[in-house]
Amino acid sequence: MQRKINFSIGEYYHIYNRGTDKRAIFMDDHDYGRFKALLYVCNSIKPVDLNFHFQEGRAFLELFEIEREDTLVDIGIYCPMPNHFHLLIREKIEGGIQKFMLKLMTAYAMYFNKRNERTGGLFEGRFKAKHIDSDEYLKYIFAYGHLNPVSIIEPKWKEVGIVDRVAAQEYLKNYTHSSYLDYQGVVRIENKILNREAFPKYFTTPKDFDDFVKEWLSFKVKE
């Protein structure tokens, strides 16, 4: 089945997918850590050696020391959730998004199935993509992508708004699986996943980002 959207170099896209039958695809910190490592390792024109790089027991931090050649895409944000994930990606080379997502989803599904002794598809078909065609939409995705974890503690916040904004922001600061902390100025190895230079300079300081999040926490968000 041909995808309706065409990817163009230099354009931004909201990429997302979820587990088949809405099943959980991230069960614990190890799964989230492996997915983040894959975001880094799979973003390379080099093939991924799954037998070497992702053998069971290989240190998570060690994977971020792997030397990459040219990257396939520029990643602006990432946010894995229990049964789905969100990415903000810029097409860098012809076919970059398609190649990156194929490597990412295949590698993660192989890892997950092996670890959980299961077979069959893990994701709900092909990844979904929306072209971000305006500056307003792009800035919105920075908010929407990073605010998604709030639904873990307030499941209906997108429809009715956030009840406790202070608790929601505190939860986001403790949610280590997304790129939220990278924009908060936290120095950690996951910073290597992002190429913030390929995206508009909406936030020049961590405080700018903090104020941006506080503003969005006051609104209802629908996707």
mmCIF file with all atom_site columns, C-alpha atoms in Angstrom, residues 102-215:
data_model
loop_
_atom_site.group_PDB
_atom_site.id
_atom_site.type_symbol
_atom_site.label_atom_id
_atom_site.label_alt_id
_atom_site.label_comp_id
_atom_site.label_asym_id
_atom_site.label_entity_id
_atom_site.label_seq_id
_atom_site.pdbx_PDB_ins_code
_atom_site.Cartn_x
_atom_site.Cartn_y
_atom_site.Cartn_z
_atom_site.occupancy
_atom_site.B_iso_or_equiv
_atom_site.pdbx_formal_charge
_atom_site.auth_seq_id
_atom_site.auth_comp_id
_atom_site.auth_asym_id
_atom_site.auth_atom_id
_atom_site.pdbx_PDB_model_num
ATOM 1   C CA . LEU A 1 102 ? 12.515  0.704   8.861  1.00 0.00 ? 102 LEU A CA 1
ATOM 2   C CA . LYS A 1 103 ? 15.759  0.146   10.760 1.00 0.00 ? 103 LYS A CA 1
ATOM 3   C CA . LEU A 1 104 ? 14.327  1.490   14.025 1.00 0.00 ? 104 LEU A CA 1
ATOM 4   C CA . MET A 1 105 ? 11.073  -0.465  14.054 1.00 0.00 ? 105 MET A CA 1
ATOM 5   C CA . THR A 1 106 ? 12.629  -3.688  12.771 1.00 0.00 ? 106 THR A CA 1
ATOM 6   C CA . ALA A 1 107 ? 15.468  -3.595  15.288 1.00 0.00 ? 107 ALA A CA 1
ATOM 7   C CA . TYR A 1 108 ? 13.206  -2.770  18.219 1.00 0.00 ? 108 TYR A CA 1
ATOM 8   C CA . ALA A 1 109 ? 10.621  -5.424  17.298 1.00 0.00 ? 109 ALA A CA 1
ATOM 9   C CA . MET A 1 110 ? 13.362  -8.067  17.013 1.00 0.00 ? 110 MET A CA 1
ATOM 10  C CA . TYR A 1 111 ? 14.751  -7.074  20.408 1.00 0.00 ? 111 TYR A CA 1
ATOM 11  C CA . PHE A 1 112 ? 11.296  -6.979  22.057 1.00 0.00 ? 112 PHE A CA 1
ATOM 12  C CA . ASN A 1 113 ? 10.151  -10.302 20.625 1.00 0.00 ? 113 ASN A CA 1
ATOM 13  C CA . LYS A 1 114 ? 13.344  -12.043 21.653 1.00 0.00 ? 114 LYS A CA 1
ATOM 14  C CA . ARG A 1 115 ? 13.249  -10.646 25.164 1.00 0.00 ? 115 ARG A CA 1
ATOM 15  C CA . ASN A 1 116 ? 9.591   -11.560 25.646 1.00 0.00 ? 116 ASN A CA 1
ATOM 16  C CA . GLU A 1 117 ? 9.685   -14.867 23.754 1.00 0.00 ? 117 GLU A CA 1
ATOM 17  C CA . ARG A 1 118 ? 6.989   -13.809 21.329 1.00 0.00 ? 118 ARG A CA 1
ATOM 18  C CA . THR A 1 119 ? 6.570   -13.802 17.548 1.00 0.00 ? 119 THR A CA 1
ATOM 19  C CA . GLY A 1 120 ? 4.654   -11.713 15.044 1.00 0.00 ? 120 GLY A CA 1
ATOM 20  C CA . GLY A 1 121 ? 4.271   -8.025  14.391 1.00 0.00 ? 121 GLY A CA 1
ATOM 21  C CA . LEU A 1 122 ? 4.770   -5.621  17.271 1.00 0.00 ? 122 LEU A CA 1
ATOM 22  C CA . PHE A 1 123 ? 3.578   -2.383  15.707 1.00 0.00 ? 123 PHE A CA 1
ATOM 23  C CA . GLU A 1 124 ? 0.215   -1.420  14.244 1.00 0.00 ? 124 GLU A CA 1
ATOM 24  C CA . GLY A 1 125 ? 1.291   -1.568  10.620 1.00 0.00 ? 125 GLY A CA 1
ATOM 25  C CA . ARG A 1 126 ? 3.466   1.083   8.994  1.00 0.00 ? 126 ARG A CA 1
ATOM 26  C CA . PHE A 1 127 ? 4.471   4.153   10.915 1.00 0.00 ? 127 PHE A CA 1
ATOM 27  C CA . LYS A 1 128 ? 2.200   7.185   10.644 1.00 0.00 ? 128 LYS A CA 1
ATOM 28  C CA . ALA A 1 129 ? 3.458   10.561  9.407  1.00 0.00 ? 129 ALA A CA 1
ATOM 29  C CA . LYS A 1 130 ? 2.112   14.105  9.233  1.00 0.00 ? 130 LYS A CA 1
ATOM 30  C CA . HIS A 1 131 ? 3.836   16.865  7.299  1.00 0.00 ? 131 HIS A CA 1
ATOM 31  C CA . ILE A 1 132 ? 4.447   19.948  9.437  1.00 0.00 ? 132 ILE A CA 1
ATOM 32  C CA . ASP A 1 133 ? 3.689   22.739  7.001  1.00 0.00 ? 133 ASP A CA 1
ATOM 33  C CA . SER A 1 134 ? 3.764   25.838  9.207  1.00 0.00 ? 134 SER A CA 1
ATOM 34  C CA . ASP A 1 135 ? 5.823   27.405  11.963 1.00 0.00 ? 135 ASP A CA 1
ATOM 35  C CA . GLU A 1 136 ? 2.779   27.356  14.249 1.00 0.00 ? 136 GLU A CA 1
ATOM 36  C CA . TYR A 1 137 ? 2.285   23.625  13.701 1.00 0.00 ? 137 TYR A CA 1
ATOM 37  C CA . LEU A 1 138 ? 5.986   22.923  14.281 1.00 0.00 ? 138 LEU A CA 1
ATOM 38  C CA . LYS A 1 139 ? 5.978   24.733  17.605 1.00 0.00 ? 139 LYS A CA 1
ATOM 39  C CA . TYR A 1 140 ? 2.786   22.901  18.555 1.00 0.00 ? 140 TYR A CA 1
ATOM 40  C CA . ILE A 1 141 ? 4.474   19.538  18.017 1.00 0.00 ? 141 ILE A CA 1
ATOM 41  C CA . PHE A 1 142 ? 7.270   20.546  20.393 1.00 0.00 ? 142 PHE A CA 1
ATOM 42  C CA . ALA A 1 143 ? 4.538   20.953  23.001 1.00 0.00 ? 143 ALA A CA 1
ATOM 43  C CA . TYR A 1 144 ? 2.327   18.008  22.052 1.00 0.00 ? 144 TYR A CA 1
ATOM 44  C CA . GLY A 1 145 ? 5.192   15.543  21.809 1.00 0.00 ? 145 GLY A CA 1
ATOM 45  C CA . HIS A 1 146 ? 6.693   16.448  25.152 1.00 0.00 ? 146 HIS A CA 1
ATOM 46  C CA . LEU A 1 147 ? 3.388   16.760  27.045 1.00 0.00 ? 147 LEU A CA 1
ATOM 47  C CA . ASN A 1 148 ? 2.151   13.275  26.123 1.00 0.00 ? 148 ASN A CA 1
ATOM 48  C CA . PRO A 1 149 ? 3.432   11.590  29.334 1.00 0.00 ? 149 PRO A CA 1
ATOM 49  C CA . VAL A 1 150 ? 0.949   13.672  31.337 1.00 0.00 ? 150 VAL A CA 1
ATOM 50  C CA . SER A 1 151 ? -1.716  11.213  30.140 1.00 0.00 ? 151 SER A CA 1
ATOM 51  C CA . ILE A 1 152 ? -0.130  8.560   32.367 1.00 0.00 ? 152 ILE A CA 1
ATOM 52  C CA . ILE A 1 153 ? -1.248  10.457  35.470 1.00 0.00 ? 153 ILE A CA 1
ATOM 53  C CA . GLU A 1 154 ? -4.183  12.386  33.967 1.00 0.00 ? 154 GLU A CA 1
ATOM 54  C CA . PRO A 1 155 ? -5.659  10.205  31.184 1.00 0.00 ? 155 PRO A CA 1
ATOM 55  C CA . LYS A 1 156 ? -8.264  12.767  30.028 1.00 0.00 ? 156 LYS A CA 1
ATOM 56  C CA . TRP A 1 157 ? -6.120  15.906  30.108 1.00 0.00 ? 157 TRP A CA 1
ATOM 57  C CA . LYS A 1 158 ? -6.220  16.389  26.337 1.00 0.00 ? 158 LYS A CA 1
ATOM 58  C CA . GLU A 1 159 ? -10.011 16.609  26.410 1.00 0.00 ? 159 GLU A CA 1
ATOM 59  C CA . VAL A 1 160 ? -10.729 18.377  29.704 1.00 0.00 ? 160 VAL A CA 1
ATOM 60  C CA . GLY A 1 161 ? -7.447  20.102  30.527 1.00 0.00 ? 161 GLY A CA 1
ATOM 61  C CA . ILE A 1 162 ? -4.922  19.464  33.289 1.00 0.00 ? 162 ILE A CA 1
ATOM 62  C CA . VAL A 1 163 ? -6.252  19.418  36.839 1.00 0.00 ? 163 VAL A CA 1
ATOM 63  C CA . ASP A 1 164 ? -2.938  19.857  38.658 1.00 0.00 ? 164 ASP A CA 1
ATOM 64  C CA . ARG A 1 165 ? -0.450  21.765  36.493 1.00 0.00 ? 165 ARG A CA 1
ATOM 65  C CA . VAL A 1 166 ? 2.290   21.761  39.129 1.00 0.00 ? 166 VAL A CA 1
ATOM 66  C CA . ALA A 1 167 ? 2.099   17.977  39.529 1.00 0.00 ? 167 ALA A CA 1
ATOM 67  C CA . ALA A 1 168 ? 2.034   17.541  35.738 1.00 0.00 ? 168 ALA A CA 1
ATOM 68  C CA . GLN A 1 169 ? 5.166   19.608  35.220 1.00 0.00 ? 169 GLN A CA 1
ATOM 69  C CA . GLU A 1 170 ? 6.931   17.793  38.047 1.00 0.00 ? 170 GLU A CA 1
ATOM 70  C CA . TYR A 1 171 ? 6.006   14.468  36.443 1.00 0.00 ? 171 TYR A CA 1
ATOM 71  C CA . LEU A 1 172 ? 7.446   15.586  33.108 1.00 0.00 ? 172 LEU A CA 1
ATOM 72  C CA . LYS A 1 173 ? 10.730  16.544  34.786 1.00 0.00 ? 173 LYS A CA 1
ATOM 73  C CA . ASN A 1 174 ? 10.969  13.031  36.199 1.00 0.00 ? 174 ASN A CA 1
ATOM 74  C CA . TYR A 1 175 ? 10.010  11.290  32.956 1.00 0.00 ? 175 TYR A CA 1
ATOM 75  C CA . THR A 1 176 ? 13.488  10.365  31.743 1.00 0.00 ? 176 THR A CA 1
ATOM 76  C CA . HIS A 1 177 ? 12.410  8.543   28.581 1.00 0.00 ? 177 HIS A CA 1
ATOM 77  C CA . SER A 1 178 ? 11.691  11.575  26.375 1.00 0.00 ? 178 SER A CA 1
ATOM 78  C CA . SER A 1 179 ? 13.756  14.509  25.123 1.00 0.00 ? 179 SER A CA 1
ATOM 79  C CA . TYR A 1 180 ? 12.050  16.802  27.656 1.00 0.00 ? 180 TYR A CA 1
ATOM 80  C CA . LEU A 1 181 ? 15.131  16.769  29.905 1.00 0.00 ? 181 LEU A CA 1
ATOM 81  C CA . ASP A 1 182 ? 17.406  17.587  26.971 1.00 0.00 ? 182 ASP A CA 1
ATOM 82  C CA . TYR A 1 183 ? 15.515  20.851  26.478 1.00 0.00 ? 183 TYR A CA 1
ATOM 83  C CA . GLN A 1 184 ? 15.649  21.431  30.225 1.00 0.00 ? 184 GLN A CA 1
ATOM 84  C CA . GLY A 1 185 ? 19.433  21.616  29.910 1.00 0.00 ? 185 GLY A CA 1
ATOM 85  C CA . VAL A 1 186 ? 20.151  18.310  31.653 1.00 0.00 ? 186 VAL A CA 1
ATOM 86  C CA . VAL A 1 187 ? 23.527  16.970  30.508 1.00 0.00 ? 187 VAL A CA 1
ATOM 87  C CA . ARG A 1 188 ? 23.177  13.279  29.660 1.00 0.00 ? 188 ARG A CA 1
ATOM 88  C CA . ILE A 1 189 ? 24.249  10.822  26.985 1.00 0.00 ? 189 ILE A CA 1
ATOM 89  C CA . GLU A 1 190 ? 20.822  10.956  25.282 1.00 0.00 ? 190 GLU A CA 1
ATOM 90  C CA . ASN A 1 191 ? 21.645  14.494  24.098 1.00 0.00 ? 191 ASN A CA 1
ATOM 91  C CA . LYS A 1 192 ? 23.431  12.769  21.203 1.00 0.00 ? 192 LYS A CA 1
ATOM 92  C CA . ILE A 1 193 ? 20.105  11.631  19.742 1.00 0.00 ? 193 ILE A CA 1
ATOM 93  C CA . LEU A 1 194 ? 19.041  15.159  18.848 1.00 0.00 ? 194 LEU A CA 1
ATOM 94  C CA . ASN A 1 195 ? 20.290  17.621  16.263 1.00 0.00 ? 195 ASN A CA 1
ATOM 95  C CA . ARG A 1 196 ? 18.738  20.798  17.606 1.00 0.00 ? 196 ARG A CA 1
ATOM 96  C CA . GLU A 1 197 ? 20.638  22.924  15.085 1.00 0.00 ? 197 GLU A CA 1
ATOM 97  C CA . ALA A 1 198 ? 18.348  21.607  12.340 1.00 0.00 ? 198 ALA A CA 1
ATOM 98  C CA . PHE A 1 199 ? 15.274  23.104  14.035 1.00 0.00 ? 199 PHE A CA 1
ATOM 99  C CA . PRO A 1 200 ? 14.157  26.683  14.737 1.00 0.00 ? 200 PRO A CA 1
ATOM 100 C CA . LYS A 1 201 ? 15.625  28.309  17.844 1.00 0.00 ? 201 LYS A CA 1
ATOM 101 C CA . TYR A 1 202 ? 12.382  28.554  19.760 1.00 0.00 ? 202 TYR A CA 1
ATOM 102 C CA . PHE A 1 203 ? 14.138  28.022  23.084 1.00 0.00 ? 203 PHE A CA 1
ATOM 103 C CA . THR A 1 204 ? 17.491  29.715  23.611 1.00 0.00 ? 204 THR A CA 1
ATOM 104 C CA . THR A 1 205 ? 17.629  28.809  27.309 1.00 0.00 ? 205 THR A CA 1
ATOM 105 C CA . PRO A 1 206 ? 16.117  26.077  29.505 1.00 0.00 ? 206 PRO A CA 1
ATOM 106 C CA . LYS A 1 207 ? 13.936  28.780  31.080 1.00 0.00 ? 207 LYS A CA 1
ATOM 107 C CA . ASP A 1 208 ? 12.456  29.608  27.665 1.00 0.00 ? 208 ASP A CA 1
ATOM 108 C CA . PHE A 1 209 ? 11.460  25.974  27.288 1.00 0.00 ? 209 PHE A CA 1
ATOM 109 C CA . ASP A 1 210 ? 10.161  25.830  30.863 1.00 0.00 ? 210 ASP A CA 1
ATOM 110 C CA . ASP A 1 211 ? 7.950   28.885  30.276 1.00 0.00 ? 211 ASP A CA 1
ATOM 111 C CA . PHE A 1 212 ? 6.743   27.406  26.983 1.00 0.00 ? 212 PHE A CA 1
ATOM 112 C CA . VAL A 1 213 ? 5.667   24.195  28.719 1.00 0.00 ? 213 VAL A CA 1
ATOM 113 C CA . LYS A 1 214 ? 3.934   26.082  31.535 1.00 0.00 ? 214 LYS A CA 1
ATOM 114 C CA . GLU A 1 215 ? 1.914   28.019  28.958 1.00 0.00 ? 215 GLU A CA 1
#
